[in-house]
């Protein structure tokens, strides 16, 4: 058997990935503690205050086969959830009524895990992949002679009337042009 302990403060995220890893390994069962709740923050977890989250039982070879992948995935997802939750809490404490969104590139092979972590932490995913919206960045505008208006019109022609177009702007004046 193997035990999963939380040894640093943060938000628990990634239980479905942890479970799936050991499902693939076969012959393993996971018993989650009642305290182990997806999205729960554990601010007091530490090396001196470890929190037992789960026990995995099964053949040693199967436990070893899944251990690193399960732990790395759970840790990555929990880290993203923790940081996104911190950002959401900062926004709320400053009376921000908008969304905090994860707009950065994801780690290759970890897109689903990281986007899921954003959601568990209370943030929005922005988009899951390139097909979900057109994003016009400065290099696209430059390719259209520096005209945001021309870049948006060209994007609209190729993407259709219902596709969302987001434009990276450097000023309010550029944003107003993009919004027209």
C-alpha atoms as one frame of an Amber mdcrd trajectory, in Angstrom:
protein
   0.000   0.000   0.000   0.969   3.638  -0.485  -0.328   6.704   1.332  -0.842
  10.166  -0.122  -0.049  13.023   2.246  -0.384  16.760   1.705   2.711  18.428
   3.134   2.381  22.032   1.983  -0.471  24.549   1.894  -2.628  24.711  -1.194
  -5.771  23.711  -3.055  -6.305  20.029  -3.785  -6.994  19.483  -7.487  -6.581
  16.589  -9.874  -8.294  13.705  -8.109  -9.823  12.455 -11.392  -6.352  12.305
 -12.996  -4.899  10.540  -9.966  -7.704   7.969 -10.093  -7.353   7.489 -13.853
  -3.626   6.851 -13.554  -4.140   3.946 -11.181  -7.123   2.676 -13.203  -4.760
   2.285 -16.149  -2.208   0.501 -13.960  -4.838  -2.068 -13.026  -5.450  -3.967
  -9.782  -5.184  -0.822  -7.641  -7.834   0.644  -5.383  -7.851   4.132  -3.929
  -9.536   4.982  -0.635  -9.858   8.751  -0.322 -10.138  10.221   3.161 -13.309
  12.207   3.885 -11.170  15.325   4.255  -9.852  14.976   0.672 -12.212  17.229
  -1.286 -11.498  18.463  -4.798 -11.100  22.251  -4.691 -10.642  22.372  -0.911
  -7.945  24.688   0.399  -5.623  23.332   3.076  -3.820  26.438   4.373  -2.338
  24.669   7.399  -0.733  21.720   5.633   3.015  21.559   6.264   5.858  19.183
   6.943   4.885  19.354  10.610   1.157  19.163   9.896   0.769  16.511   7.197
  -2.762  15.729   6.024  -3.509  12.183   4.895  -5.558  12.311   1.704  -5.676
   8.754   0.376  -4.398   5.199   0.526  -3.667   3.282  -2.661  -3.521  -0.501
  -2.437  -2.459  -3.027  -5.016   0.510  -5.044  -6.242   3.790  -3.250  -5.610
   4.706  -3.283  -9.305   1.414  -1.532 -10.158   1.839   1.033  -7.389   5.341
   1.838  -8.588   4.176   2.002 -12.206   1.597   4.701 -11.408   3.183   6.531
  -8.503   5.269   9.198 -10.302   2.663   9.982 -12.949  -0.151  10.196 -10.401
   1.848  12.367  -7.980   3.275  14.662 -10.663  -0.144  15.191 -12.232  -1.862
  15.796  -8.890   0.920  18.173  -7.817   0.827  20.123 -11.085  -2.955  20.433
 -11.049  -2.995  21.421  -7.375  -0.278  24.021  -7.973  -2.238  25.621 -10.816
  -5.425  25.565  -8.712  -3.598  27.112  -5.750  -2.067  29.967  -7.737  -5.239
  30.656  -9.702  -7.234  30.691  -6.461  -4.778  33.196  -4.979  -5.285  35.454
  -8.009  -9.070  35.122  -7.781  -8.978  36.009  -4.077  -6.801  39.080  -4.774
  -9.241  40.200  -7.468 -12.222  39.748  -5.136 -10.503  41.615  -2.293 -10.081
  44.544  -4.691 -13.777  44.452  -5.644 -13.048  43.150  -9.150 -16.289  41.878
 -10.674 -14.746  40.431 -13.807 -13.188  37.041 -14.399  -9.621  36.014 -13.733
  -8.607  33.941 -16.746  -5.619  31.747 -17.527  -4.413  33.153 -20.834  -0.885
  31.778 -20.942   0.403  28.835 -22.910   0.174  25.463 -21.247   2.878  22.879
 -20.653   3.051  20.400 -23.562   1.028  17.307 -22.648  -0.555  18.999 -19.631
  -3.167  21.277 -21.244  -6.184  19.433 -19.858  -4.619  19.111 -16.389  -3.657
  22.792 -16.216  -6.971  24.089 -17.590  -8.818  21.855 -15.111  -6.642  23.271
 -12.310  -7.651  26.800 -13.338 -11.329  25.876 -13.066 -10.899  24.177  -9.691
  -9.056  27.280  -8.437 -11.949  29.498  -9.505 -10.457  31.024 -12.650 -11.717
  30.851 -16.230  -9.855  28.856 -18.878 -10.000  31.574 -21.558  -9.844  28.946
 -24.319  -8.891  25.299 -24.444  -7.245  25.323 -27.866  -6.749  27.386 -31.012
 -10.139  26.405 -32.443 -12.133  28.178 -29.739 -11.429  31.751 -30.816  -9.347
  33.839 -33.163  -6.627  35.798 -31.401  -5.041  38.658 -33.292  -1.661  39.540
 -31.884   0.697  42.332 -32.891   2.379  40.259 -35.620  -1.016  39.650 -37.273
  -1.741  43.382 -37.227   1.707  44.120 -38.686   1.014  41.621 -41.486  -2.019
  43.773 -42.361   0.046  46.952 -42.680  -0.385  47.884 -39.025  -4.156  48.231
 -39.365  -6.187  46.610 -36.585  -9.352  47.260 -38.570  -7.973  45.422 -41.627
  -6.733  42.514 -39.470 -10.151  42.116 -37.818 -11.960  42.249 -41.184  -9.657
  39.585 -42.649 -10.100  37.379 -39.592 -13.876  37.745 -39.777 -13.890  36.674
 -43.452 -12.007  33.431 -42.758 -13.524  32.593 -39.370 -17.196  33.274 -40.005
 -19.727  35.518 -38.329 -20.113  33.525 -35.108 -16.452  33.024 -34.167 -15.191
  35.219 -31.340 -12.212  37.419 -32.271  -9.933  38.741 -29.560  -7.422  41.461
 -30.373  -4.253  42.208 -28.433  -4.188  45.994 -28.032  -1.600  48.392 -26.666
  -3.956  51.275 -25.849  -7.574  52.213 -25.290  -7.649  53.815 -28.744  -6.595
  50.487 -30.324  -9.208  48.642 -28.273 -11.923  51.017 -29.510 -10.879  50.371
 -33.133 -10.889  46.608 -32.533 -14.325  46.760 -30.900 -15.900  48.510 -33.909
